[in-house]
XYZ file of C-alpha atoms in Angstrom:
738
model
C -38.655 -25.608 -11.912
C -41.184 -24.426 -14.391
C -44.388 -26.169 -15.137
C -45.808 -25.832 -18.762
C -49.261 -24.688 -19.496
C -50.988 -24.115 -22.935
C -52.727 -20.926 -21.436
C -49.989 -19.269 -19.589
C -46.947 -21.063 -20.830
C -43.952 -21.289 -18.776
C -44.615 -20.515 -14.873
C -42.778 -21.239 -11.566
C -44.108 -24.260 -9.420
C -41.426 -24.000 -6.742
C -41.088 -22.180 -3.594
C -37.702 -22.285 -1.167
C -39.428 -24.173 1.868
C -36.882 -22.231 4.242
C -38.171 -18.689 3.070
C -41.526 -19.874 4.407
C -43.049 -19.188 7.608
C -46.633 -19.835 9.213
C -48.719 -17.272 10.744
C -52.332 -18.021 12.042
C -52.322 -21.386 10.111
C -51.171 -19.644 6.678
C -48.036 -19.684 4.970
C -46.125 -16.615 4.228
C -42.898 -15.701 2.846
C -40.161 -13.974 4.755
C -40.222 -11.025 2.694
C -44.027 -10.398 2.951
C -43.605 -8.589 6.552
C -47.375 -7.374 6.551
C -48.801 -10.925 5.610
C -50.703 -9.308 2.893
C -50.009 -12.577 0.326
C -50.091 -15.892 1.664
C -48.717 -18.649 -0.455
C -51.383 -20.681 -2.110
C -50.570 -23.981 -3.797
C -52.117 -24.527 -6.823
C -55.569 -26.221 -7.148
C -54.403 -29.049 -9.703
C -51.007 -29.589 -7.510
C -50.730 -33.347 -6.294
C -47.958 -33.778 -4.011
C -46.742 -36.890 -5.842
C -45.470 -34.662 -8.868
C -42.309 -34.220 -7.296
C -40.324 -36.969 -5.859
C -39.131 -35.425 -2.615
C -42.868 -34.656 -1.475
C -44.251 -38.049 -2.311
C -45.224 -40.317 0.428
C -42.492 -42.866 -0.590
C -40.091 -40.101 0.381
C -38.435 -39.773 3.748
C -37.241 -36.560 4.560
C -34.694 -37.304 7.195
C -31.163 -37.670 5.663
C -32.558 -37.614 2.366
C -32.166 -35.381 -0.474
C -34.403 -32.766 -2.196
C -33.914 -31.030 -5.618
C -33.812 -27.422 -6.091
C -34.074 -25.620 -9.387
C -31.232 -23.316 -10.312
C -32.970 -19.932 -9.486
C -33.507 -20.819 -6.033
C -30.025 -23.034 -5.158
C -29.348 -22.527 -1.540
C -25.519 -21.882 -0.885
C -23.328 -24.603 0.164
C -22.326 -25.289 3.891
C -18.651 -26.598 4.548
C -18.935 -26.917 8.230
C -21.937 -28.740 9.814
C -21.467 -26.308 12.922
C -22.051 -23.225 11.027
C -25.433 -22.042 9.405
C -25.535 -22.226 5.610
C -28.904 -20.194 5.047
C -30.178 -17.500 6.475
C -33.615 -16.743 6.253
C -34.366 -13.026 7.431
C -36.398 -10.639 5.879
C -35.200 -7.974 3.508
C -36.720 -4.762 4.448
C -34.835 -2.463 2.133
C -36.781 -1.258 -0.717
C -36.447 -3.342 -3.824
C -35.677 -0.022 -5.919
C -32.431 0.258 -3.881
C -31.288 -3.154 -4.307
C -32.204 -2.783 -8.221
C -30.159 0.711 -8.326
C -27.068 -0.566 -6.235
C -26.861 -4.100 -7.797
C -28.581 -4.218 -11.018
C -29.447 -8.007 -11.172
C -26.569 -9.423 -9.554
C -28.698 -9.860 -6.275
C -30.308 -12.730 -8.311
C -27.162 -14.975 -8.850
C -27.593 -18.189 -7.544
C -24.344 -19.598 -5.554
C -22.530 -22.132 -7.485
C -20.862 -23.504 -4.424
C -17.442 -23.177 -5.609
C -16.840 -19.232 -5.118
C -19.031 -17.468 -2.759
C -19.991 -13.649 -3.787
C -20.732 -10.919 -1.684
C -23.874 -9.992 -3.050
C -25.987 -13.375 -3.064
C -29.357 -13.261 -1.838
C -28.639 -15.363 1.155
C -25.593 -13.066 1.936
C -28.028 -10.023 2.027
C -30.380 -11.728 3.988
C -27.659 -12.287 6.402
C -26.619 -8.563 6.591
C -30.242 -7.478 6.737
C -30.467 -10.249 10.124
C -27.677 -8.510 11.785
C -28.815 -4.784 11.292
C -30.595 -3.092 8.809
C -28.155 -0.421 8.482
C -25.511 -3.061 7.580
C -27.157 -3.872 4.662
C -27.843 -0.152 3.828
C -23.889 0.850 3.909
C -23.341 -2.402 1.955
C -25.503 -1.376 -0.838
C -23.983 2.125 -0.958
C -20.243 1.030 -1.087
C -21.323 -1.657 -3.846
C -23.042 1.111 -5.771
C -19.790 3.479 -5.446
C -17.662 0.672 -6.689
C -19.707 -0.534 -9.723
C -20.348 3.359 -10.611
C -16.542 3.744 -10.642
C -16.265 0.769 -13.102
C -18.815 2.097 -15.255
C -16.846 5.519 -15.196
C -13.619 3.879 -16.045
C -15.097 2.178 -19.224
C -14.910 -1.422 -17.364
C -17.182 -4.043 -16.223
C -18.158 -6.698 -13.946
C -20.513 -9.704 -14.612
C -21.515 -12.735 -13.832
C -22.047 -15.134 -16.679
C -23.571 -18.704 -15.997
C -23.764 -21.447 -18.964
C -25.551 -24.692 -19.093
C -24.077 -28.077 -20.104
C -26.332 -28.046 -23.346
C -24.873 -27.341 -26.465
C -27.100 -24.711 -27.572
C -24.911 -21.862 -26.560
C -27.536 -20.558 -23.951
C -26.271 -18.351 -20.833
C -27.717 -16.217 -18.752
C -25.667 -12.819 -17.510
C -25.758 -10.641 -14.250
C -24.335 -7.157 -13.984
C -25.283 -3.782 -12.633
C -26.889 -2.979 -15.898
C -29.102 -5.998 -15.957
C -32.747 -5.984 -16.734
C -34.552 -6.789 -13.480
C -38.254 -5.728 -14.486
C -41.321 -4.744 -12.315
C -40.614 -6.809 -8.753
C -43.516 -4.998 -7.301
C -45.836 -7.107 -9.447
C -44.046 -10.360 -8.911
C -44.868 -12.307 -5.566
C -43.067 -12.034 -2.587
C -41.356 -15.665 -2.986
C -40.148 -14.968 -6.284
C -38.976 -11.292 -6.099
C -35.333 -11.882 -5.171
C -34.997 -14.239 -7.800
C -37.024 -12.905 -10.921
C -34.168 -12.108 -13.021
C -32.984 -15.816 -12.689
C -36.466 -17.027 -13.019
C -36.657 -14.826 -16.251
C -33.675 -16.408 -17.670
C -35.083 -19.997 -17.201
C -38.003 -19.035 -18.875
C -35.987 -17.600 -21.753
C -34.418 -21.163 -22.664
C -31.743 -21.191 -19.738
C -32.021 -24.937 -18.686
C -30.228 -26.522 -15.640
C -30.864 -29.606 -13.942
C -31.844 -29.069 -10.227
C -29.427 -29.590 -7.679
C -29.865 -32.189 -4.935
C -29.453 -31.400 -1.385
C -29.204 -33.147 1.813
C -30.969 -31.701 4.658
C -29.688 -32.462 8.319
C -33.422 -33.122 9.426
C -36.501 -32.545 7.424
C -40.140 -32.841 9.039
C -41.912 -36.014 8.214
C -45.065 -35.136 6.170
C -47.408 -36.785 3.993
C -50.005 -35.462 1.305
C -52.773 -34.790 3.560
C -50.639 -32.678 6.044
C -48.315 -30.757 3.272
C -50.260 -27.737 3.182
C -50.691 -26.928 6.695
C -47.662 -28.482 8.626
C -44.813 -28.969 6.057
C -41.625 -27.317 7.815
C -43.731 -26.100 10.888
C -42.456 -28.802 13.303
C -38.699 -28.054 11.999
C -38.991 -24.242 12.215
C -39.940 -24.741 15.658
C -37.121 -26.871 16.447
C -35.004 -24.015 15.221
C -36.268 -21.274 16.923
C -35.476 -23.286 20.244
C -31.945 -23.628 19.395
C -31.283 -20.370 18.115
C -32.176 -16.703 18.059
C -35.385 -15.684 16.650
C -33.757 -13.780 14.289
C -31.147 -16.176 13.487
C -32.896 -19.140 11.805
C -31.019 -21.049 9.598
C -30.713 -24.265 7.729
C -27.691 -26.842 7.808
C -26.813 -29.044 5.254
C -26.208 -33.041 6.678
C -23.364 -34.142 8.268
C -21.474 -35.765 5.323
C -22.247 -32.521 3.484
C -24.276 -34.539 0.968
C -24.607 -31.934 -2.067
C -24.684 -32.703 -5.775
C -22.704 -30.360 -7.916
C -24.376 -26.947 -9.244
C -24.732 -28.409 -12.705
C -23.703 -25.220 -14.618
C -20.227 -23.286 -15.693
C -19.850 -19.963 -14.169
C -17.389 -16.975 -15.739
C -16.912 -13.988 -13.461
C -15.080 -11.300 -15.246
C -13.687 -8.076 -13.300
C -12.252 -5.710 -15.544
C -10.218 -2.674 -14.343
C -10.123 -3.392 -10.737
C -6.690 -1.683 -10.579
C -8.437 1.478 -11.932
C -10.887 2.165 -9.116
C -8.094 1.462 -6.831
C -5.972 4.449 -5.338
C -2.276 4.060 -5.906
C -1.546 4.819 -2.141
C -4.122 2.184 -1.102
C -2.476 -0.660 1.070
C -3.509 -4.420 0.700
C -5.652 -4.298 3.542
C -7.638 -1.485 2.527
C -7.901 -2.770 -1.220
C -9.657 -6.016 0.451
C -12.501 -3.542 1.678
C -13.149 -2.769 -2.177
C -13.104 -6.093 -3.803
C -14.730 -7.644 -0.442
C -18.034 -5.639 -1.634
C -18.077 -8.441 -4.318
C -16.409 -11.455 -3.393
C -15.793 -13.536 -0.426
C -12.793 -11.704 1.735
C -12.562 -14.347 4.396
C -14.587 -12.842 7.035
C -16.925 -15.816 7.283
C -16.294 -19.283 7.136
C -17.816 -19.853 3.661
C -15.204 -22.100 2.295
C -12.962 -24.597 3.782
C -10.092 -23.933 5.653
C -7.688 -25.003 2.952
C -9.397 -22.552 0.343
C -9.999 -19.765 2.688
C -6.855 -17.712 1.848
C -7.459 -18.648 -2.058
C -9.577 -15.732 -2.891
C -7.627 -12.785 -0.762
C -4.173 -14.152 -2.187
C -5.759 -14.135 -5.667
C -6.463 -10.197 -5.551
C -3.397 -9.326 -3.724
C -1.295 -10.998 -6.528
C -3.328 -9.348 -9.132
C -3.159 -6.003 -7.724
C 0.525 -6.131 -6.378
C 2.025 -8.450 -8.812
C 3.438 -10.283 -6.085
C 6.056 -12.917 -7.344
C 6.386 -16.570 -5.599
C 9.568 -17.876 -5.775
C 9.685 -21.649 -5.037
C 11.893 -24.583 -6.218
C 8.712 -27.045 -6.632
C 5.753 -26.506 -8.973
C 3.604 -24.135 -7.012
C 0.421 -25.367 -8.617
C 1.125 -28.817 -7.138
C 2.138 -27.673 -3.781
C -1.344 -25.746 -3.454
C -4.218 -24.562 -5.435
C -3.447 -21.293 -6.766
C -4.389 -18.748 -9.290
C -2.908 -18.540 -12.840
C -0.745 -15.377 -12.965
C 0.369 -13.460 -16.020
C 2.402 -9.805 -15.988
C 3.785 -7.642 -18.644
C 4.524 -3.882 -19.676
C 2.433 -1.713 -22.064
C 3.031 1.378 -23.632
C 0.408 4.267 -23.887
C 0.289 7.785 -25.093
C 0.995 10.613 -22.959
C -2.886 11.598 -23.377
C -3.564 8.628 -20.822
C -1.635 10.311 -18.073
C -4.671 11.030 -15.903
C -5.441 7.130 -16.398
C -2.124 6.152 -15.472
C -2.053 8.291 -12.565
C -5.403 6.667 -10.843
C -4.118 3.284 -11.354
C -3.091 1.136 -8.523
C -0.325 -0.555 -10.971
C 3.252 1.086 -11.440
C 3.824 3.270 -14.424
C 6.307 5.827 -15.816
C 7.874 7.736 -18.672
C 10.263 6.353 -21.179
C 13.751 7.775 -21.285
C 13.875 10.691 -23.078
C 10.409 11.720 -22.881
C 9.168 9.856 -26.204
C 5.639 10.923 -25.574
C 5.029 7.551 -24.302
C 4.400 5.727 -20.765
C 4.999 2.280 -19.935
C 2.691 0.584 -17.294
C 2.954 -2.858 -15.540
C -0.235 -4.637 -16.131
C -1.773 -8.577 -15.059
C -4.063 -10.904 -15.976
C -4.944 -13.293 -13.028
C -7.201 -16.540 -13.552
C -8.927 -18.419 -10.621
C -9.906 -21.739 -12.001
C -11.917 -23.777 -9.503
C -13.378 -27.238 -10.677
C -15.990 -28.964 -8.622
C -15.230 -32.133 -7.132
C -15.930 -33.105 -3.386
C -12.800 -35.777 -3.855
C -10.479 -32.869 -5.094
C -7.954 -32.277 -2.490
C -7.021 -28.419 -2.322
C -4.060 -28.939 -0.198
C -2.416 -31.209 -2.576
C -4.165 -30.627 -6.062
C -1.890 -32.935 -7.910
C -3.281 -36.034 -5.407
C -6.554 -36.406 -7.201
C -7.689 -40.214 -7.995
C -9.656 -39.994 -11.084
C -10.030 -43.724 -11.153
C -12.470 -43.341 -8.185
C -15.929 -44.119 -8.805
C -17.375 -41.118 -7.502
C -15.070 -39.201 -9.424
C -16.427 -40.308 -12.549
C -20.170 -39.516 -11.625
C -21.953 -36.594 -13.292
C -20.928 -33.190 -12.485
C -17.369 -33.574 -12.048
C -16.690 -31.096 -15.089
C -18.280 -28.301 -13.797
C -16.053 -25.205 -12.720
C -16.017 -21.653 -11.907
C -13.362 -19.026 -13.349
C -12.889 -15.993 -11.799
C -10.677 -13.579 -14.424
C -9.386 -10.416 -13.142
C -8.238 -8.696 -16.157
C -6.898 -4.804 -16.984
C -9.161 -2.251 -18.841
C -9.320 -3.576 -22.373
C -11.445 -4.125 -25.464
C -10.920 -8.151 -25.291
C -14.287 -9.806 -24.772
C -12.628 -12.900 -23.418
C -14.703 -15.246 -25.052
C -14.148 -19.462 -26.110
C -16.279 -19.748 -29.376
C -15.813 -23.116 -30.439
C -14.061 -24.424 -27.466
C -15.288 -27.016 -25.252
C -16.424 -25.343 -21.926
C -14.121 -27.792 -20.131
C -11.400 -26.336 -21.799
C -12.418 -22.773 -21.522
C -9.667 -22.119 -18.698
C -6.959 -23.022 -21.777
C -8.614 -20.480 -24.007
C -8.699 -17.645 -21.714
C -5.090 -18.732 -20.732
C -4.166 -18.338 -24.250
C -5.869 -14.813 -24.807
C -4.131 -13.907 -21.688
C -0.838 -14.804 -23.177
C -2.043 -13.547 -26.696
C -2.528 -10.063 -24.566
C 0.740 -9.890 -23.017
C 2.482 -10.986 -26.685
C 0.905 -8.062 -28.114
C 2.135 -5.879 -25.768
C 5.781 -7.248 -26.044
C 5.471 -6.770 -29.617
C 4.917 -3.085 -29.400
C 7.460 -2.564 -26.968
C 10.089 -4.436 -29.338
C 9.016 -2.396 -32.050
C 9.800 0.898 -29.859
C 13.094 -0.175 -28.507
C 14.037 -1.051 -32.304
C 13.400 2.075 -33.477
C 15.318 3.661 -30.603
C 18.501 1.368 -32.043
C 18.055 2.055 -35.423
C 20.745 5.250 -34.959
C 23.271 2.834 -33.022
C 24.498 0.926 -36.307
C 25.746 3.119 -38.762
C 28.203 0.811 -40.255
C 27.918 2.282 -43.761
C 28.400 5.830 -42.317
C 32.193 5.910 -40.616
C 31.666 9.453 -39.313
C 28.468 8.772 -37.422
C 29.841 5.337 -36.027
C 32.786 7.084 -34.603
C 30.227 9.496 -32.836
C 28.983 6.553 -30.760
C 32.519 6.468 -29.014
C 31.841 10.134 -27.744
C 29.360 11.336 -24.834
C 28.150 14.701 -23.916
C 28.617 16.279 -20.570
C 25.428 15.169 -19.538
C 26.321 11.552 -20.366
C 23.098 11.153 -22.548
C 24.062 8.207 -24.237
C 25.492 6.331 -21.362
C 22.179 7.130 -19.272
C 20.133 5.952 -22.280
C 22.092 2.609 -22.345
C 21.922 2.281 -18.764
C 18.123 2.455 -18.853
C 17.712 0.205 -22.283
C 19.829 -2.570 -20.298
C 17.921 -2.350 -17.187
C 14.311 -2.257 -19.025
C 15.356 -5.373 -21.317
C 16.682 -7.172 -18.174
C 13.080 -6.486 -16.221
C 11.421 -7.505 -19.450
C 13.026 -10.889 -19.850
C 12.276 -11.718 -16.148
C 8.496 -10.933 -16.919
C 8.487 -12.823 -19.897
C 10.496 -16.093 -18.370
C 7.839 -15.907 -15.431
C 5.065 -16.152 -17.808
C 6.558 -18.987 -19.607
C 7.151 -20.765 -16.317
C 3.683 -20.193 -15.042
C 2.083 -21.739 -17.794
C 4.794 -24.857 -17.710
C 3.709 -25.298 -14.045
C -0.144 -24.822 -14.665
C 0.160 -27.501 -17.824
C 2.372 -30.118 -15.747
C -0.096 -30.086 -12.684
C -3.518 -29.592 -14.395
C -3.082 -31.514 -17.381
C -4.689 -34.999 -16.016
C -7.319 -32.983 -14.330
C -8.202 -31.173 -17.528
C -8.261 -34.600 -19.568
C -10.545 -36.263 -17.055
C -12.712 -33.171 -17.133
C -13.114 -33.544 -20.881
C -13.738 -36.686 -21.241
C -17.166 -36.227 -19.090
C -18.128 -33.449 -21.359
C -20.543 -34.238 -24.361
C -18.635 -34.883 -27.513
C -20.922 -34.755 -30.374
C -20.658 -30.957 -30.889
C -17.119 -30.496 -30.014
C -15.951 -33.696 -31.354
C -13.344 -32.522 -33.504
C -11.627 -30.416 -30.826
C -9.276 -32.213 -28.331
C -7.246 -30.950 -25.513
C -4.102 -31.294 -27.460
C -5.266 -29.142 -30.110
C -6.319 -26.449 -27.811
C -3.131 -26.867 -25.873
C -1.363 -26.154 -29.206
C -3.137 -23.160 -29.405
C -1.624 -21.833 -26.467
C 1.571 -23.040 -27.311
C 1.659 -20.873 -30.086
C 1.277 -17.612 -28.012
C 4.206 -19.480 -25.649
C 6.393 -19.482 -28.903
C 5.570 -15.776 -29.487
C 6.735 -14.838 -25.832
C 9.549 -16.975 -26.396
C 10.797 -15.469 -29.217
C 10.439 -12.135 -27.785
C 12.542 -13.186 -24.901
C 15.195 -14.137 -27.157
C 15.012 -11.164 -29.006
C 15.189 -8.879 -25.883
C 17.995 -10.788 -25.118
C 20.078 -10.379 -28.169
C 19.210 -6.709 -28.066
C 20.329 -6.427 -24.319
C 23.867 -7.946 -25.763
C 24.035 -5.481 -28.616
C 23.310 -2.489 -26.023
C 25.948 -4.158 -23.657
C 28.536 -4.101 -26.455
C 27.808 -0.681 -27.424
C 28.140 0.638 -23.692
C 31.153 -1.303 -23.360
C 32.843 0.321 -26.399
C 31.544 3.859 -25.104
C 32.873 3.198 -21.769
C 36.137 1.949 -23.301
C 36.578 5.153 -25.493
C 35.627 7.442 -22.562
C 38.172 5.719 -20.501
C 40.920 6.248 -22.685
C 39.876 9.757 -23.163
C 39.669 10.306 -19.517
C 42.846 8.664 -18.944
C 44.531 10.796 -21.544
C 43.246 14.046 -20.213
C 44.126 12.844 -16.561
C 47.624 12.038 -17.800
C 47.934 15.483 -19.309
C 46.453 17.011 -15.991
C 48.832 15.008 -14.067
C 51.835 16.348 -15.954
C 50.921 19.790 -15.628
C 50.727 19.348 -12.333
C 53.890 18.039 -11.812
C 55.729 20.946 -13.849
C 53.665 23.258 -11.754
C 55.133 21.524 -8.677
C 58.355 21.725 -10.038
C 58.185 25.336 -10.530
C 56.870 25.962 -6.940
C 59.507 23.526 -5.627
C 62.377 25.794 -7.186
C 60.826 29.028 -5.324
C 60.419 27.459 -2.002
C 63.897 27.334 -0.685
C 64.504 30.785 -1.695
C 61.153 31.899 -0.054
C 62.358 29.868 3.038
C 65.300 31.713 3.521
C 63.995 35.227 2.780
C 61.411 34.682 5.062
C 63.927 33.460 7.880
C 66.130 36.520 7.033
C 63.269 38.767 7.389
C 62.548 38.275 10.732
C 65.813 40.242 11.721
C 67.785 42.887 9.490
C 71.085 42.373 11.361
C 71.734 39.041 9.697
C 74.303 39.302 6.692
C 73.330 38.998 3.144
C 76.531 36.604 2.373
C 74.970 34.319 4.649
C 71.647 34.557 3.482
C 73.175 33.697 -0.095
C 75.431 31.021 1.262
C 72.362 29.597 2.788
C 69.899 29.903 0.342
C 72.114 28.188 -1.989
C 72.766 25.061 0.853
C 69.285 24.902 1.254
C 68.186 24.919 -2.515
C 70.662 22.360 -2.860
C 69.546 20.145 -0.517
C 65.876 20.305 -1.355
C 66.709 19.640 -5.204
C 68.850 16.959 -4.366
C 66.205 15.299 -2.071
C 63.176 16.063 -4.684
C 65.316 14.557 -7.713
C 66.166 11.461 -5.876
C 63.057 10.810 -3.894
C 62.400 7.590 -5.170
C 65.993 6.577 -4.854
C 66.192 7.694 -1.239
C 62.798 6.117 -0.474
C 63.791 2.534 -1.771
C 67.094 3.011 0.162
C 65.527 3.763 3.386
C 63.114 0.894 2.563
C 65.961 -1.593 2.049
C 67.927 0.001 5.178
C 64.285 -0.760 7.011
C 63.685 -4.292 5.791
C 66.388 -6.213 7.814
C 65.206 -4.678 11.049
C 61.728 -5.354 10.360
C 62.198 -8.822 9.357
C 63.879 -9.596 12.684
C 61.516 -7.836 14.741
C 58.574 -9.624 13.151
C 60.305 -13.159 13.984
C 60.829 -11.856 17.417
C 57.216 -11.001 17.636
C 56.160 -14.163 16.389
C 58.086 -16.219 19.032
C 57.052 -14.182 22.017
C 54.956 -15.816 24.769
C 52.025 -13.329 24.559
C 49.460 -14.553 21.961
C 48.707 -10.876 21.252
C 52.182 -10.450 20.045
C 52.037 -13.769 18.172
C 49.104 -13.003 16.575
C 50.185 -9.749 15.390
C 53.302 -11.420 14.317
C 51.279 -13.696 12.137
C 49.260 -10.608 10.579
C 52.706 -8.695 9.637
C 53.856 -11.952 8.195
C 51.001 -12.321 5.664
C 51.644 -12.031 1.900
C 51.570 -7.874 0.968
C 52.321 -7.002 -2.221
C 54.838 -4.249 -2.114
C 55.416 -2.757 -5.547
C 58.611 -1.450 -6.772
C 59.207 0.042 -10.024
C 61.994 -1.515 -11.801
C 62.618 1.264 -14.287
C 66.137 2.928 -13.690
C 66.273 6.461 -12.222
C 65.956 9.319 -14.486
C 69.366 10.549 -13.528
C 70.935 8.055 -15.879
C 69.341 9.980 -18.468
C 71.140 13.238 -17.751
C 74.344 11.136 -16.563
C 74.798 9.464 -19.948
C 75.535 12.342 -21.947
C 78.025 13.515 -19.347
C 79.617 9.875 -19.130
C 80.030 9.959 -22.858
C 81.524 13.237 -22.825
C 83.899 12.222 -20.212
C 84.480 9.109 -21.724
C 85.499 10.769 -25.187
C 87.793 13.035 -23.343
C 89.605 10.599 -21.456
C 90.176 8.659 -24.462
C 91.738 11.581 -25.943
C 93.901 12.256 -23.464
C 95.184 8.741 -23.277
C 95.879 9.649 -26.961
C 97.433 12.468 -26.510
C 99.655 11.007 -23.573
C 100.887 7.821 -25.931
C 102.040 10.189 -28.946
C 103.951 12.466 -26.320
C 105.638 9.171 -24.956
C 106.296 7.949 -28.355
C 107.933 10.898 -29.276
C 109.863 11.150 -26.213
C 111.324 7.644 -27.039
C 112.497 8.412 -30.485
C 114.579 11.810 -29.432
C 116.757 9.869 -26.736
C 120.255 8.340 -28.362
C 119.250 5.014 -26.578
C 115.675 5.393 -28.314
C 117.461 6.343 -31.838
C 119.774 2.846 -31.601
C 116.730 0.797 -31.072
C 114.998 2.609 -33.573
C 117.975 1.969 -36.466
C 118.318 -1.708 -35.283
C 114.990 -2.571 -35.475
C 114.784 -1.030 -38.838
C 117.664 -3.253 -39.731
C 116.073 -6.433 -38.685
C 113.095 -5.669 -40.605
C 114.808 -5.075 -43.865
C 116.556 -8.685 -43.399
C 113.324 -10.388 -42.729
C 111.766 -8.624 -45.591
C 114.563 -9.942 -47.963
C 114.459 -13.319 -46.472
C 110.778 -13.759 -47.219
C 111.690 -12.362 -50.813
C 114.390 -15.009 -51.351
């Protein structure tokens, strides 16, 4: 904390007791290796000024208040130490060069960072070379981010409504550390933020065992007994402070926003997931030690893996209810070919558009990890939260840490005018907006490609849509467009489902956090109003999904029309080719018997030529007859074979051997036998011959009748019959006339 003095202004009056050690009756900071600057208490300092140092305060199993800048990390396991009070021997300029002012970031107890002061002390206590190697690695990573025009920063915000915040980054100002006392050097940037108006209430920390002391013995014996007891239990260089068995610790009363933009641009494309963890593990906790509860240790590695590999989680239930996980969005974005070098060095997949249109397409993701503070929040089942519990309603449950993994862009990711408890919704809204803007650009590009495919007012151009070139350019373009649109639809639907599941699982939590927040300044803003802003971007994505679906159906119709027309053309070409081959076959069949006979007679010259002619006629006639009646002969042979086949199969099914029975059953299965019902082509030739013969036969019969009639008239008997018949006819006619 800070004391105010009219002469000196704000000045710190707190020193972390676990960073002090006593030598020859005086207190020194652990970073004061040469013991040059003993810690002196102010002359006007009274022990009763702070409640944790008063006589009425008992240290054993009680709490002390620690200011923002000196907040220690939180222990989640009473068997493992939380604080490692080891001296940092590395020059401060090396820390400043590698980390900027990141090394003074106070731990928030929600998301551990790899460059916190306590972590640096742990590396220094293990081996000095470990800290030096780590600083080199993290320096290279932060330098790559600078070269790629990306950023990494940690921003802490207080609960006050004055908009004050403090930001830590690789380019943050540190100042002259050498002129600062040892006990404040590692936290000077954080102290400067407090002096500039960033106010945070102290955190209450419960210690496992604090030394009993009073005002008289405070200056010379505070912490001495306890540190001696630590030395007896652990190695000299492994001194550690453990929190109480019940892990009593008040929430860190500030909000934290961690933004890492452009992680994919510094991870080589061929890097495996394990190797990628060595890169982001220099900035965040990667599970190497027990710094989180067991049910949350895999949360951070899983978040980075999903961000880099865009790994999908297929589940039939709401994934935000079954486990605590990050909110993940993915989409595709267009880039000009001038940015090809940036795309090639990116971990995310990319490729050129079809037809080399001067643009490339890359997959991009936004991952947001939302970690609210709540000792009673079950991370195994986040939906199982008792918001009516009295301790849930206590102060501090609305504080959160948000980790944003975003692609390189000019977006600031701010939430001006939005309550801090609902900042996660505004970040999600901006992520959906970023995705919707990219989908709009892709839709316009695809629409421009489809403009020439609907020339309904130009019949000639419209008919050209039914034709394709020898390279199948139009077919390949349709195929690429359809596959692309199918992929786009899946990505958009995944984004819509992600928001749907997130809101269903976190609505109760967000409303509870909003109820704990001061409402004077943000009184007009409600949870439903912020959600409606998110729903506006959701509707944009839904509209694009429907438009991509409609465009896909149109392209499918064009492709089917092209395939149908191509099938007709190919069928006609194949038919014409088959007819030509058939004609060529007939011509070759005409010469085949003659060639056979001549080849046979060429073996011996003594064969007679008359026999050659006779054999040629017989062979040719037989060949031509078989070729001309091939179908008829085949069907006739099948008809002759059918009774024998059925009888044999029936006997086979009734055989004693089950193998023959099985074969008989298989033969008895339905088998489609195609048999043409069209008559033989010989009927075409037989019909004219039949008509000629029929007419000839009728003519012969007519002539025979005429001859027979003449013969009957010439004979006497025939003449008598003719006269008699004539007279009879006259009598009949006269009677009819009368």
